[in-house]
Short mmCIF file of C-alpha atoms in Angstrom, two decimals:
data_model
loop_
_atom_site.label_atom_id
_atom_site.label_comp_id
_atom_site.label_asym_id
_atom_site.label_seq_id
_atom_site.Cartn_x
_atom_site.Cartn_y
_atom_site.Cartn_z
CA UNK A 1056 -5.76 -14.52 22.05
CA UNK A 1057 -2.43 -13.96 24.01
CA UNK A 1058 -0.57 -17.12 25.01
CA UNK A 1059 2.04 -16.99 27.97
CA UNK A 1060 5.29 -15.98 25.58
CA UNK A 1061 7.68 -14.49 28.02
CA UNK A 1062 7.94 -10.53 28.02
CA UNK A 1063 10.80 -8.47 29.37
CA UNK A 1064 9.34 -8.39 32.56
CA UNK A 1065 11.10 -11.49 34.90
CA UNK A 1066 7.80 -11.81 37.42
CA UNK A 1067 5.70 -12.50 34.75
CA UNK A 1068 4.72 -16.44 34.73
CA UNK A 1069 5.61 -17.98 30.78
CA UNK A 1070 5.99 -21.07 28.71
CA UNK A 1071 7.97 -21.62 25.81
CA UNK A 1072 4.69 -22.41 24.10
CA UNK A 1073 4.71 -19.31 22.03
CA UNK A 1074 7.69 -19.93 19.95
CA UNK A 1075 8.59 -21.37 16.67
CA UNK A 1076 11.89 -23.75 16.66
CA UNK A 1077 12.80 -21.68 14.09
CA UNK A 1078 12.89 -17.97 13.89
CA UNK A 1079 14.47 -15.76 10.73
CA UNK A 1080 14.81 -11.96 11.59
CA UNK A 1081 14.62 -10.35 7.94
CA UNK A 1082 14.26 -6.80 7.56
CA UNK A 1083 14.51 -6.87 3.42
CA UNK A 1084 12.84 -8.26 0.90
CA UNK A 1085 15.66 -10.56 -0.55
CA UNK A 1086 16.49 -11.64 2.95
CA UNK A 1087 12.74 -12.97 3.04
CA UNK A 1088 13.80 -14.72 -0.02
CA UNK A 1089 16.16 -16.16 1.17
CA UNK A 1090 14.04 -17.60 4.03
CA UNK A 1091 11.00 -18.60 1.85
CA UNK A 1092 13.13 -20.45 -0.26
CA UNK A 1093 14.59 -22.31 2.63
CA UNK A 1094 11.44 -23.14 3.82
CA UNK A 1095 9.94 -24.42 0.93
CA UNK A 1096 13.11 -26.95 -0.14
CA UNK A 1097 13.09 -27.92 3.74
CA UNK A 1098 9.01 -28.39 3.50
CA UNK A 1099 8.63 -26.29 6.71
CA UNK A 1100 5.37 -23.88 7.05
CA UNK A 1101 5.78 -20.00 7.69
CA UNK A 1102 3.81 -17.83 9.90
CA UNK A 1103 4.62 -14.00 9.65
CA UNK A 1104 5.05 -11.42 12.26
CA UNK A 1105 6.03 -8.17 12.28
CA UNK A 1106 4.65 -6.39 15.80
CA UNK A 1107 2.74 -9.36 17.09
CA UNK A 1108 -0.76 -7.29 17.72
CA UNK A 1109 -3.08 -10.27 16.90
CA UNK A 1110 -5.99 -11.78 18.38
CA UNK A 1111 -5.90 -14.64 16.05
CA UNK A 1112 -2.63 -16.13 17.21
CA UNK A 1113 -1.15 -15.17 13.37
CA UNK A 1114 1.54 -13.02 12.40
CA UNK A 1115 3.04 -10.53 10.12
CA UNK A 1116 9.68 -4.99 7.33
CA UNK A 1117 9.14 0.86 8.26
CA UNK A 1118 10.64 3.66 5.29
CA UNK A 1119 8.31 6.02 3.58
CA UNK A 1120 7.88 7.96 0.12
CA UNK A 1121 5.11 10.25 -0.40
CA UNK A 1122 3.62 10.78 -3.52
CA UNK A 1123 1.78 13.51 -5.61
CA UNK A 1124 0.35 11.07 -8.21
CA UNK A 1125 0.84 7.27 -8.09
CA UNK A 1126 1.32 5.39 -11.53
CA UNK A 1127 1.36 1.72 -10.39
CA UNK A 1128 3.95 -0.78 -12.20
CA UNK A 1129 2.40 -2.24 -15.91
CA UNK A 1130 -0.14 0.48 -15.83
CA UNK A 1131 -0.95 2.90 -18.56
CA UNK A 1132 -2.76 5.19 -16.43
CA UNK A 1133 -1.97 7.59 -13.23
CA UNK A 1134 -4.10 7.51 -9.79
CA UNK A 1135 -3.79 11.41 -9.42
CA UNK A 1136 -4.34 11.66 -5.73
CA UNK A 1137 -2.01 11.75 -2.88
CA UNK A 1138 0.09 8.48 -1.34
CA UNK A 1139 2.36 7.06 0.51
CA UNK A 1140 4.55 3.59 0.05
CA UNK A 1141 5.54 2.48 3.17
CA UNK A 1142 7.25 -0.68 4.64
CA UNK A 1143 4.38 -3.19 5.39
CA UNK A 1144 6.08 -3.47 8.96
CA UNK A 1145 5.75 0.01 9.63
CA UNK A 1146 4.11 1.36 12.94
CA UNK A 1147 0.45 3.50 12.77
CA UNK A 1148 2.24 6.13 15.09
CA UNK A 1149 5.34 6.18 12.83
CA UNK A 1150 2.84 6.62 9.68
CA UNK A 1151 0.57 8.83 11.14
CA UNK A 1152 3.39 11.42 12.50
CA UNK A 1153 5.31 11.12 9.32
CA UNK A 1154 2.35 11.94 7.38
CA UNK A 1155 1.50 15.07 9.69
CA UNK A 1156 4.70 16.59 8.54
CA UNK A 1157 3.16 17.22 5.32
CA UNK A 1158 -0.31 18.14 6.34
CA UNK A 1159 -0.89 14.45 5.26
CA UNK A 1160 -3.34 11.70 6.78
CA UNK A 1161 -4.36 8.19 6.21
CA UNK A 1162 -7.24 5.64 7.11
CA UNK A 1163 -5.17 3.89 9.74
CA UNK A 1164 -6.36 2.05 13.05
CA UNK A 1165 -5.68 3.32 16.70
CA UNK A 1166 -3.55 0.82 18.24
CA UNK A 1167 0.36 1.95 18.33
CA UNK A 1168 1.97 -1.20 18.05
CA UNK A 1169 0.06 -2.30 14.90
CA UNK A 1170 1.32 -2.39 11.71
CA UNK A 1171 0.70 -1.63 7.58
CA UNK A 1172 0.68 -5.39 7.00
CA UNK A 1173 -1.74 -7.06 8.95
CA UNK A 1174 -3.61 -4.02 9.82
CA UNK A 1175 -4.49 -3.66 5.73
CA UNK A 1176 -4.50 -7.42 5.18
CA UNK A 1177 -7.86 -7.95 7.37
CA UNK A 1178 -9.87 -5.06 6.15
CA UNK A 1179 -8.55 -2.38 8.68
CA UNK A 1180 -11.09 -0.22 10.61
CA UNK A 1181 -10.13 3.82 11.29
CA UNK A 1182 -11.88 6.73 13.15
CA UNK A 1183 -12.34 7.84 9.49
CA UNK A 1184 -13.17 4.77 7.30
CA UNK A 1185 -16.92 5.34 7.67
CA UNK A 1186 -16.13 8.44 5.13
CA UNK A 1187 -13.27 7.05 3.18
CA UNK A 1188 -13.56 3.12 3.49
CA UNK A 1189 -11.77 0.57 5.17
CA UNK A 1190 -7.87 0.68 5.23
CA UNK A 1191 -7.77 -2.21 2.52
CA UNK A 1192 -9.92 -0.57 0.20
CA UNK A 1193 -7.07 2.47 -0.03
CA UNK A 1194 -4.14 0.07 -1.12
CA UNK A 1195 -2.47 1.08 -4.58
CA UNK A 1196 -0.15 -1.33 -4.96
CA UNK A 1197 1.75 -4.28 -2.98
CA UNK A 1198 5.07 -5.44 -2.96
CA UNK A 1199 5.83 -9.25 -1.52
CA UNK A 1200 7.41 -12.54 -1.69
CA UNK A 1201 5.25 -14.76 -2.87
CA UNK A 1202 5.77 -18.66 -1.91
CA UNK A 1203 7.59 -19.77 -5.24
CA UNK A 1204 10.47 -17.01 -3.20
CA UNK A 1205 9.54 -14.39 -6.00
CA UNK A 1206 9.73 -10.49 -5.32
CA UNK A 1207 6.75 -9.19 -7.01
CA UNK A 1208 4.86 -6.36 -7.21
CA UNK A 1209 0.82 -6.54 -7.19
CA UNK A 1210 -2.06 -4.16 -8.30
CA UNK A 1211 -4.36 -3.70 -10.94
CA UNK A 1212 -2.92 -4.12 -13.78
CA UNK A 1213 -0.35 -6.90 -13.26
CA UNK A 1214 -0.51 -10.20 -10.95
CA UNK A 1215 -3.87 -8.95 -10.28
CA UNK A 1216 -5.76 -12.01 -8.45
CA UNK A 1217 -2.78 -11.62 -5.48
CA UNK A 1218 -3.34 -8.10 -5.05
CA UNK A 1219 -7.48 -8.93 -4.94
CA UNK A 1220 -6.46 -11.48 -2.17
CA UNK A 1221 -4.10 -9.80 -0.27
CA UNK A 1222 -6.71 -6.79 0.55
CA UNK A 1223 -9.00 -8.57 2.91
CA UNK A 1224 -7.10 -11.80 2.51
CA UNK A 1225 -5.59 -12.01 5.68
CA UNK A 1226 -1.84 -11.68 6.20
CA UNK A 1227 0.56 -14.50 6.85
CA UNK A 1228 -1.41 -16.72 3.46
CA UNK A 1229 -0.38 -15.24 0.38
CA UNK A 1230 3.12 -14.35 0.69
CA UNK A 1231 5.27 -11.56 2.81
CA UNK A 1232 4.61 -8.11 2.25
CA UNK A 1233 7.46 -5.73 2.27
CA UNK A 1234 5.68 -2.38 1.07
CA UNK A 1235 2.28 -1.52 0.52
CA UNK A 1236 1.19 2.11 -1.11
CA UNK A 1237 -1.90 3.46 -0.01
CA UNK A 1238 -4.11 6.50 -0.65
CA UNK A 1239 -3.35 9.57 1.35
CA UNK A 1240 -5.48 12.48 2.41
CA UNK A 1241 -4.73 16.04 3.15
CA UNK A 1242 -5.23 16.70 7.03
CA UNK A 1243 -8.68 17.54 8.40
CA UNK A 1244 -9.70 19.12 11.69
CA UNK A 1245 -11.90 16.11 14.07
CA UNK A 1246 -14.76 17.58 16.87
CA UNK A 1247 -14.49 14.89 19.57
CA UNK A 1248 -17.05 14.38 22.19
CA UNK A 1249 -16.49 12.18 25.12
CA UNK A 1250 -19.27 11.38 26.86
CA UNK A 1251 -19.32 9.09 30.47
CA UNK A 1252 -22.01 7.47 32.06
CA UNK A 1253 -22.51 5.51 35.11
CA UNK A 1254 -25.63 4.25 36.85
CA UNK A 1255 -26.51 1.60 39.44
CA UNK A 1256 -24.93 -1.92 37.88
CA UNK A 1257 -27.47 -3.90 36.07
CA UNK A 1258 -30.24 -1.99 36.87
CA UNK A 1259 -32.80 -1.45 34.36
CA UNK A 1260 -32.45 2.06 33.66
CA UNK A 1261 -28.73 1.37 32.21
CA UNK A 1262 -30.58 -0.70 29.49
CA UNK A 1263 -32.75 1.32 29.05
CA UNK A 1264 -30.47 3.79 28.23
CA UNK A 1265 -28.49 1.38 26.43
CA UNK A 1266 -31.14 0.35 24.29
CA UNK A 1267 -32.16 3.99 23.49
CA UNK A 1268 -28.25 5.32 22.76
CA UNK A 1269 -27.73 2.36 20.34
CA UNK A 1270 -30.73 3.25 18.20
CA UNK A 1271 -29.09 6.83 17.65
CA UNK A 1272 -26.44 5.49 15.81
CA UNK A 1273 -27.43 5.14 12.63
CA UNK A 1274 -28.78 8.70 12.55
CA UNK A 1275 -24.92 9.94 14.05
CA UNK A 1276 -23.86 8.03 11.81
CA UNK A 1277 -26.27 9.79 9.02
CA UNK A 1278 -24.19 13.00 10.15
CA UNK A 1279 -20.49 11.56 9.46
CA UNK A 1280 -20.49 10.73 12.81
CA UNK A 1281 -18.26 7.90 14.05
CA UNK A 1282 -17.54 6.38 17.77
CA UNK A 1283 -15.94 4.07 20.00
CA UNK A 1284 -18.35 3.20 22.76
CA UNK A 1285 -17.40 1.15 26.26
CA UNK A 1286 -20.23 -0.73 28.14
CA UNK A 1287 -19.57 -2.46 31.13
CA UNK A 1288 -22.76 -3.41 33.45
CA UNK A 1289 -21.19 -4.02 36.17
CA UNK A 1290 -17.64 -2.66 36.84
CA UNK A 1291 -15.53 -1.41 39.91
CA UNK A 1292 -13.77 1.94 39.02
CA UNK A 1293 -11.39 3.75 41.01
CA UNK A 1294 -13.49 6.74 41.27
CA UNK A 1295 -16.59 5.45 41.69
CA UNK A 1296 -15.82 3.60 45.04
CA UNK A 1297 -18.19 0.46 44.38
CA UNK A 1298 -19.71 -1.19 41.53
CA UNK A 1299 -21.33 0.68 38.76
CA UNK A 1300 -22.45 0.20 35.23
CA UNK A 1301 -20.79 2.16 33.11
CA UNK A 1302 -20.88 3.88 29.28
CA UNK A 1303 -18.72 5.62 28.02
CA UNK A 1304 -18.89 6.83 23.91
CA UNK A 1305 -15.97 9.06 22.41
CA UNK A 1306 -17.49 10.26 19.44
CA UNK A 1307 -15.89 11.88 15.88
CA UNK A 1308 -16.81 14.41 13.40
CA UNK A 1309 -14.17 14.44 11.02
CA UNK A 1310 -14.05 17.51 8.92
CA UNK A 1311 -15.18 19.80 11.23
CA UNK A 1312 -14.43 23.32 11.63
CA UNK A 1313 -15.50 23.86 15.30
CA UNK A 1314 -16.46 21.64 18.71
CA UNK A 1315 -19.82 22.59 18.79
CA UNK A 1316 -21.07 21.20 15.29
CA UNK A 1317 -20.56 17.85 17.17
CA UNK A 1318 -21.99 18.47 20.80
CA UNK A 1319 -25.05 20.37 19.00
CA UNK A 1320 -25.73 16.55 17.68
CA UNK A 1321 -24.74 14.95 20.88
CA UNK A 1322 -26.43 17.07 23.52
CA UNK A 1323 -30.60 16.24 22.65
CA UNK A 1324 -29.16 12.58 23.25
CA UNK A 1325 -27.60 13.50 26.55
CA UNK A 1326 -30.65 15.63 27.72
CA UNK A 1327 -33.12 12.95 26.90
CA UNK A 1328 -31.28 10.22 29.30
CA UNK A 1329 -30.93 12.76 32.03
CA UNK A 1330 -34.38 14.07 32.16
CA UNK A 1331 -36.08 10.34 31.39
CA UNK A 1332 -34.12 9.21 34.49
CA UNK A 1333 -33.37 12.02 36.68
CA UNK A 1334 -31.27 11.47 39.93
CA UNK A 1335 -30.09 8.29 38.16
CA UNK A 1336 -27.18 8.85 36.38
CA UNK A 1337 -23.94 10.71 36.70
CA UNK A 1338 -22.28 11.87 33.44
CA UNK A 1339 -19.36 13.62 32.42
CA UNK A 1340 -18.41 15.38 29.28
CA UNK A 1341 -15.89 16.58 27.35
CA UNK A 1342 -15.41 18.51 23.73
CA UNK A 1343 -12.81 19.07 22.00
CA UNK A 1344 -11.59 20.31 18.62
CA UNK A 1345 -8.19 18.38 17.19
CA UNK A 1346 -6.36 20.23 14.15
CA UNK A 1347 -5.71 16.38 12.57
CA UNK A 1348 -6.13 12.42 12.85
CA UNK A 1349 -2.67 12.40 14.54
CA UNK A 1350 -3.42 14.61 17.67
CA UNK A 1351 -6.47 12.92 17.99
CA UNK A 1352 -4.31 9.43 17.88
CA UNK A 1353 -1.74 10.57 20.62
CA UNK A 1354 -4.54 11.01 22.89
CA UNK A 1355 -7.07 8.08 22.41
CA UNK A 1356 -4.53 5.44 21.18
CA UNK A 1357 -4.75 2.04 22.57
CA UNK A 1358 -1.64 1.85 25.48
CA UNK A 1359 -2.99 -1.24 26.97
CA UNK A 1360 -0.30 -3.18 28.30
CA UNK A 1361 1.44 -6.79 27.24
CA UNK A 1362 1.71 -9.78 29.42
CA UNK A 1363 -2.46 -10.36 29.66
CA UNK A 1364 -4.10 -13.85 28.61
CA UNK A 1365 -6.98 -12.94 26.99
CA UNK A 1366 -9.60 -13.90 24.39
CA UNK A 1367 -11.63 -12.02 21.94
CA UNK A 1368 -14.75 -12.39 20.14
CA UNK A 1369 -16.64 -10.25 17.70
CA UNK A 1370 -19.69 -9.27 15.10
CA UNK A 1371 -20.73 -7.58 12.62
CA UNK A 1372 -24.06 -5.60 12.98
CA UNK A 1373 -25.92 -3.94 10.49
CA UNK A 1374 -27.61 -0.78 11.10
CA UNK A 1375 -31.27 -2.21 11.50
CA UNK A 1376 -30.36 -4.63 14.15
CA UNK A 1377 -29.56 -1.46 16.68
CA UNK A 1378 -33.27 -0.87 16.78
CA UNK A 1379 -34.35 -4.47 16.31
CA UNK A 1380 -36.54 -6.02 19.18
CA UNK A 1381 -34.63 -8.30 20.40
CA UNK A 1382 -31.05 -6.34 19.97
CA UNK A 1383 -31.21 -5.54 23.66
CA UNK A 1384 -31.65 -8.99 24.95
CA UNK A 1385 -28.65 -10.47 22.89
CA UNK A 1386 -26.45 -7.32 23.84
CA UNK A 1387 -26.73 -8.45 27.44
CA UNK A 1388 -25.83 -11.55 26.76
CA UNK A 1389 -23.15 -10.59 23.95
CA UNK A 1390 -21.75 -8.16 27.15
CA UNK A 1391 -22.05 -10.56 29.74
CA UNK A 1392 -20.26 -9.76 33.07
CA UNK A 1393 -17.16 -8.70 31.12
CA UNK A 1394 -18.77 -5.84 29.10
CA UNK A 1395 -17.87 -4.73 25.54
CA UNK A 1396 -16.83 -2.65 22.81
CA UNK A 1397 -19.15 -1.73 20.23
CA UNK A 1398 -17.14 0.60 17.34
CA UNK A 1399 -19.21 2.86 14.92
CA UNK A 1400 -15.95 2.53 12.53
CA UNK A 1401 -18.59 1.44 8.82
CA UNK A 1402 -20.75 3.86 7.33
CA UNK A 1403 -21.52 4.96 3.10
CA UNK A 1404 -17.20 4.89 2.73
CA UNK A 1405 -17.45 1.57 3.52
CA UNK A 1406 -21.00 0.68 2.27
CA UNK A 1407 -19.65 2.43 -1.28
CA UNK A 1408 -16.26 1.70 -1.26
CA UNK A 1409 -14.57 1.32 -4.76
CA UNK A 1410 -11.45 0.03 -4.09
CA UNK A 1411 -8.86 -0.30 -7.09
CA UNK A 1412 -9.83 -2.64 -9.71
CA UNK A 1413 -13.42 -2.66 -8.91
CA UNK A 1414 -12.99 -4.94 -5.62
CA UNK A 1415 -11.10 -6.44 -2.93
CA UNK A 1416 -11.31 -9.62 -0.80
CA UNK A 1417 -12.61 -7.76 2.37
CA UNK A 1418 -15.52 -9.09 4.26
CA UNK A 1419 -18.68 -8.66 2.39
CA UNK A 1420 -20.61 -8.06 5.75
CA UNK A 1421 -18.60 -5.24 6.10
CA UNK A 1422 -20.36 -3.75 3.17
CA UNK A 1423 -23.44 -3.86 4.97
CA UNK A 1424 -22.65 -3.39 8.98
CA UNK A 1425 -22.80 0.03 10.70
CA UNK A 1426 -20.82 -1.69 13.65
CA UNK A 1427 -17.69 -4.16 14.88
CA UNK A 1428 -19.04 -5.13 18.50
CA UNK A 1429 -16.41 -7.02 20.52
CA UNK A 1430 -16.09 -8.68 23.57
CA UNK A 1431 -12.96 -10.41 25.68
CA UNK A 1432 -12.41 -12.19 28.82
CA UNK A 1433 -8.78 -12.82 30.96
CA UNK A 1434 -7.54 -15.08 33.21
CA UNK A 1435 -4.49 -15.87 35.37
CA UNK A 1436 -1.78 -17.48 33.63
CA UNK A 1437 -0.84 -20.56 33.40
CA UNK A 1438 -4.55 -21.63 34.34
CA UNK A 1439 -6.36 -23.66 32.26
CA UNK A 1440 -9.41 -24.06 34.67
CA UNK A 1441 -10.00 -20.14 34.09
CA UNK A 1442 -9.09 -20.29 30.13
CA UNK A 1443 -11.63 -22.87 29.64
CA UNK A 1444 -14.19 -20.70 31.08
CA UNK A 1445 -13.36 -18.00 29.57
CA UNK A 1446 -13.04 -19.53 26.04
CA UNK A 1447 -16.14 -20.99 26.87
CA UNK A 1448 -18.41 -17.94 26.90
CA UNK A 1449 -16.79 -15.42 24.93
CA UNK A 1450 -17.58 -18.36 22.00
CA UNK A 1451 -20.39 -20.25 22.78
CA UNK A 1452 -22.32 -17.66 24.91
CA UNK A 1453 -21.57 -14.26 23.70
CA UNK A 1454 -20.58 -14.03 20.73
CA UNK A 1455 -23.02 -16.91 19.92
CA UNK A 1456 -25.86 -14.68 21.09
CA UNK A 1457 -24.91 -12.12 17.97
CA UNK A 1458 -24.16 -15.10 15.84
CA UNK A 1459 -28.04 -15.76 16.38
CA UNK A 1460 -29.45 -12.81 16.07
CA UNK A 1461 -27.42 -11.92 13.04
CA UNK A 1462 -26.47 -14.88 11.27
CA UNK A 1463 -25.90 -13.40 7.58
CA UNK A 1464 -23.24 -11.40 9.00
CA UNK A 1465 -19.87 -11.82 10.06
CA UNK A 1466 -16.73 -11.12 11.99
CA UNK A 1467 -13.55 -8.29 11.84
CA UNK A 1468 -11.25 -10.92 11.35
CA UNK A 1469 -8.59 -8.74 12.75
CA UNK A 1470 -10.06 -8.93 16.01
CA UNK A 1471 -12.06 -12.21 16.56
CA UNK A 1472 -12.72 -15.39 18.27
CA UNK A 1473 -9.24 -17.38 17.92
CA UNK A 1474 -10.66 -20.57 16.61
CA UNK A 1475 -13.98 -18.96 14.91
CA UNK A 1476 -16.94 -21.86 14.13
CA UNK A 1477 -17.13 -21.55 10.60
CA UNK A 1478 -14.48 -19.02 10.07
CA UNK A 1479 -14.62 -19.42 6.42
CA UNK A 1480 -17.79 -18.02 6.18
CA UNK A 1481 -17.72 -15.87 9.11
CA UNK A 1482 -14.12 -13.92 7.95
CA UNK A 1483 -15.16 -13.74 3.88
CA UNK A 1484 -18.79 -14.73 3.20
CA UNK A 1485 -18.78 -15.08 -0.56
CA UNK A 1486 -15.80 -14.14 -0.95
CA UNK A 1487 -13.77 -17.56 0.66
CA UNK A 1488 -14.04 -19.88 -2.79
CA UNK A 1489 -12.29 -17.20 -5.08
CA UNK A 1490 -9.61 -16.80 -2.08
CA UNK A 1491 -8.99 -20.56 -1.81
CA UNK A 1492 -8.16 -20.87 -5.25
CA UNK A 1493 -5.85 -18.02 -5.45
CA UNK A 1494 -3.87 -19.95 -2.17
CA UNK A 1495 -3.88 -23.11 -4.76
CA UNK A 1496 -2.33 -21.30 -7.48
CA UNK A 1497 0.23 -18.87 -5.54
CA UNK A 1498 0.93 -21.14 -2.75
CA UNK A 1499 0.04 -24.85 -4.23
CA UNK A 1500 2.43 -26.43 -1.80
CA UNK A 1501 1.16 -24.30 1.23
CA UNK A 1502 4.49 -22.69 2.43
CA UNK A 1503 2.50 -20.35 4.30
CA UNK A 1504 -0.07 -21.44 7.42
CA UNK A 1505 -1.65 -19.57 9.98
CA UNK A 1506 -4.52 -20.62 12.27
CA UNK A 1507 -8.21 -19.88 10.90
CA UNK A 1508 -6.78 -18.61 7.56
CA UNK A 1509 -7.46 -19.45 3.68
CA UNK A 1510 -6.95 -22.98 3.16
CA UNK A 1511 -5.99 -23.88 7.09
CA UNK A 1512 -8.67 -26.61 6.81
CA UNK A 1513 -6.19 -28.13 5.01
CA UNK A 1514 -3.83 -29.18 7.89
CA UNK A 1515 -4.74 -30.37 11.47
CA UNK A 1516 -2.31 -30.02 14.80
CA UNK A 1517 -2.00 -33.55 16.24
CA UNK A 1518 -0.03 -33.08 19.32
CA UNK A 1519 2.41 -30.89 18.93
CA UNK A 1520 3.30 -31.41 15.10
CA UNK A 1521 1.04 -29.67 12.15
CA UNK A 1522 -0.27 -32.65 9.70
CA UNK A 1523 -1.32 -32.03 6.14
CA UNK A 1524 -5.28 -33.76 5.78
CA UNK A 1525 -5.34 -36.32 2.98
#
């Protein structure tokens, strides 16, 4: 959720509400220290930020070195595959570009503002990680200063419960990570097919459609297949010149040595809608063949402005809900009159991920959704008439109506409700009891605090102070 924090721009309406009363700007590990340390003796919490690109109101220092073979610190053995050890602050466009130098990729996410640290930290999704797992699940080794002010560094083989926490973890608990190394793969060729869709708004033939082009997903995604689909029911675009409901799925075949492997999946799809409801529809498309991740990225990456109040809220879905009965009626209601997102990001590399030392702290429904379906809502700012509304049913009405339908599953807690019911469960299923006990241990006098994170049951804002529960 984005509070009113003054941007650059002097129009825009702000409060001071978004900042600390203190601030450290650190750009090394010992200067981190230093702050930790200060923090701790002056019994002061930390929250972490590096670029700010969080939903959850949480936040999170960029230099790279590749590497042929990786033999993380204390271990006897060498991880012979590619890598990279980067600053945990770094930028996804600064990663991605340095990496295409060297005919080099990695499972990053598609926002250019967001960062190693807290993009790795909560799982991380990527146009690839239904073939090669989530971003977490590619992390070699950590470095970070832990909450005692020690500069450690965290993998398999030594201080090996932190470096199971911090992947999946969430950021801004455990410490402050200063470089991460991650797996790195050489570059591939992606098919992309973009495919736009607009019928009458609400009308039953959009879901109809709807209903029909969800239920092909796990078969696309059978095929390698991933996407990022847009569904708004009822939307005003500048070309359309009135209300219209409108779908619009950019699909990926990573690996692919030509456009039309892709579109020769895609097309029956397309054909099917447009002869089951002819003169109802009008569709677009659009194929094309990028030599690598990066080109791809400089194309389709977020560039959605700052200076918005909005609020998020997301789920999990496993493959057999998409064909489910009753999947339809809680997608309307999940969409609402502000539509949705629905990513095709999971798949077997996430399903089968084997992440180093046999597991991570990432959210077990991960392991078993085929897709991250979010939601959002704005308002004007400064008004707390239209927040309340909006906080209102992006919780307790659309989200709530995947909640329902799915309730052994969970949320991306990278991009989720703010204040998620039950966020233990929701963010780490199983996983939340071993995580609180690592906080104990690493941070027993809880240095670090961050809203909806391990152990932030432990403290409650009265007013405008943060008070420890006794």
């Amino acid at each position: 959720m984005n509070n009113d924090s003054c941007i650059p721009d002097p129009s825009a309406p702000c409060t001071g509400l978004g900042y600390p009363i203190y601030v450290v700007n650190a750009s090394s590990a010992d200067g981190i220290k230093v702050a930790v340390d200060f923090a701790r003796e002056n019994n002061i919490r930390v929250n972490v930020k590096a670029s700010g690109h969080d939903y959850l109101k949480r936040y999170m220092v960029g230099e790279y070195e590749l590497h042929d073979t990786f033999k993380p610190e204390g271990c006897s053995t060498t991880i012979n595959t590619t890598a990279v050890t980067a600053g945990a602050g770094s930028y996804v466009s600064d990663i991605y570009h340095e990496l295409s130098l060297h005919n080099q990729t990695v499972v990053d996410g598609m926002g250019k503002e967001v960062t190693m640290g807290g993009y790795l930290t909560g799982g991380g999704h990527s146009p690839i990680s239904h073939i090669y797992g989530l971003g977490a699940d590619q992390i070699y080794e950590i470095e970070t200063v832990t909450p005692t002010g020690e500069i450690v560094k965290a993998n398999e083989c030594q201080n090996a419960d932190l470096f199971w926490a911090v992947r999946g973890g969430g950021g801004g608990t455990f410490g402050v990570l200063t470089k991460v190394t991650v797996r790195t793969f050489p570059a591939f060729p992606i098919a992309l097919y973009d495919f736009k869709l607009q019928v009458a708004p609400n009308s039953t033939a959009y879901w109809d459609i709807i209903g029909y082009l969800m239920a092909q997903l796990p078969k696309l995604s059978a095929a390698n297949v991933s996407a990022f689909t847009y569904l708004y029911p009822n939307i005003t675009l500048a070309e359309s010149g009135g209300p219209v409901a409108s779908f619009e799925g950019v699909f990926a075949l990573p690996g692919s040595t030509s456009s039309s492997s892709l579109e020769d999946l895609l097309t029956p799809i397309w054909r099917y809608v447009n002869e089951t409801y002819p003169g109802q529809t009008d569709t677009q498309t659009k194929s094309i063949l990028y030599p690598n991740l990066y080109s791809l990225f400089l194309d389709y990456a977020d560039d959605s402005a700052a200076g918005v109040d909005k609020i998020v809220g997301s789920w999990l879905l496993p493959p057999d809900t998409l064909t489910d009965d009753a999947f339809t009626d809680a997608l309307i209601k999940f969409l609402g009159d502000s539509g949705g997102r629905l990513y095709m990001v999971s798949g077997q590399g996430v399903w089968n991920a084997k992440p180093r030392g046999g597991s991570d702290a990432v959210n077990p429904a991960w392991r078993k959704a085929l897709v991250h379906a979010v939601t959002s809502q704005d308002w004007t700012p400064l008004n707390t008439t239209q927040q309340a509304v909006a906080e209102h049913s992006v919780d307790r009405v659309q989200t709530e109506a995947l909640r329902q339908l799915v309730p052994d599953s969970g949320a991306y807690l990278n991009e989720a409700y703010w204040n998620e019911p039950d966020f233990q469960r929701a963010f780490w299923g199983s996983n939340y009891d071993r995580l609180l006990q690592i906080k104990k241990s690493i941070d027993p006098e809880d240095v670090f605090w961050c809203q909806v994170c391990v152990g932030s049951e432990g403290w409650e804002m009265i007013g405008s102070s943060l008070c420890r529960i006794e």
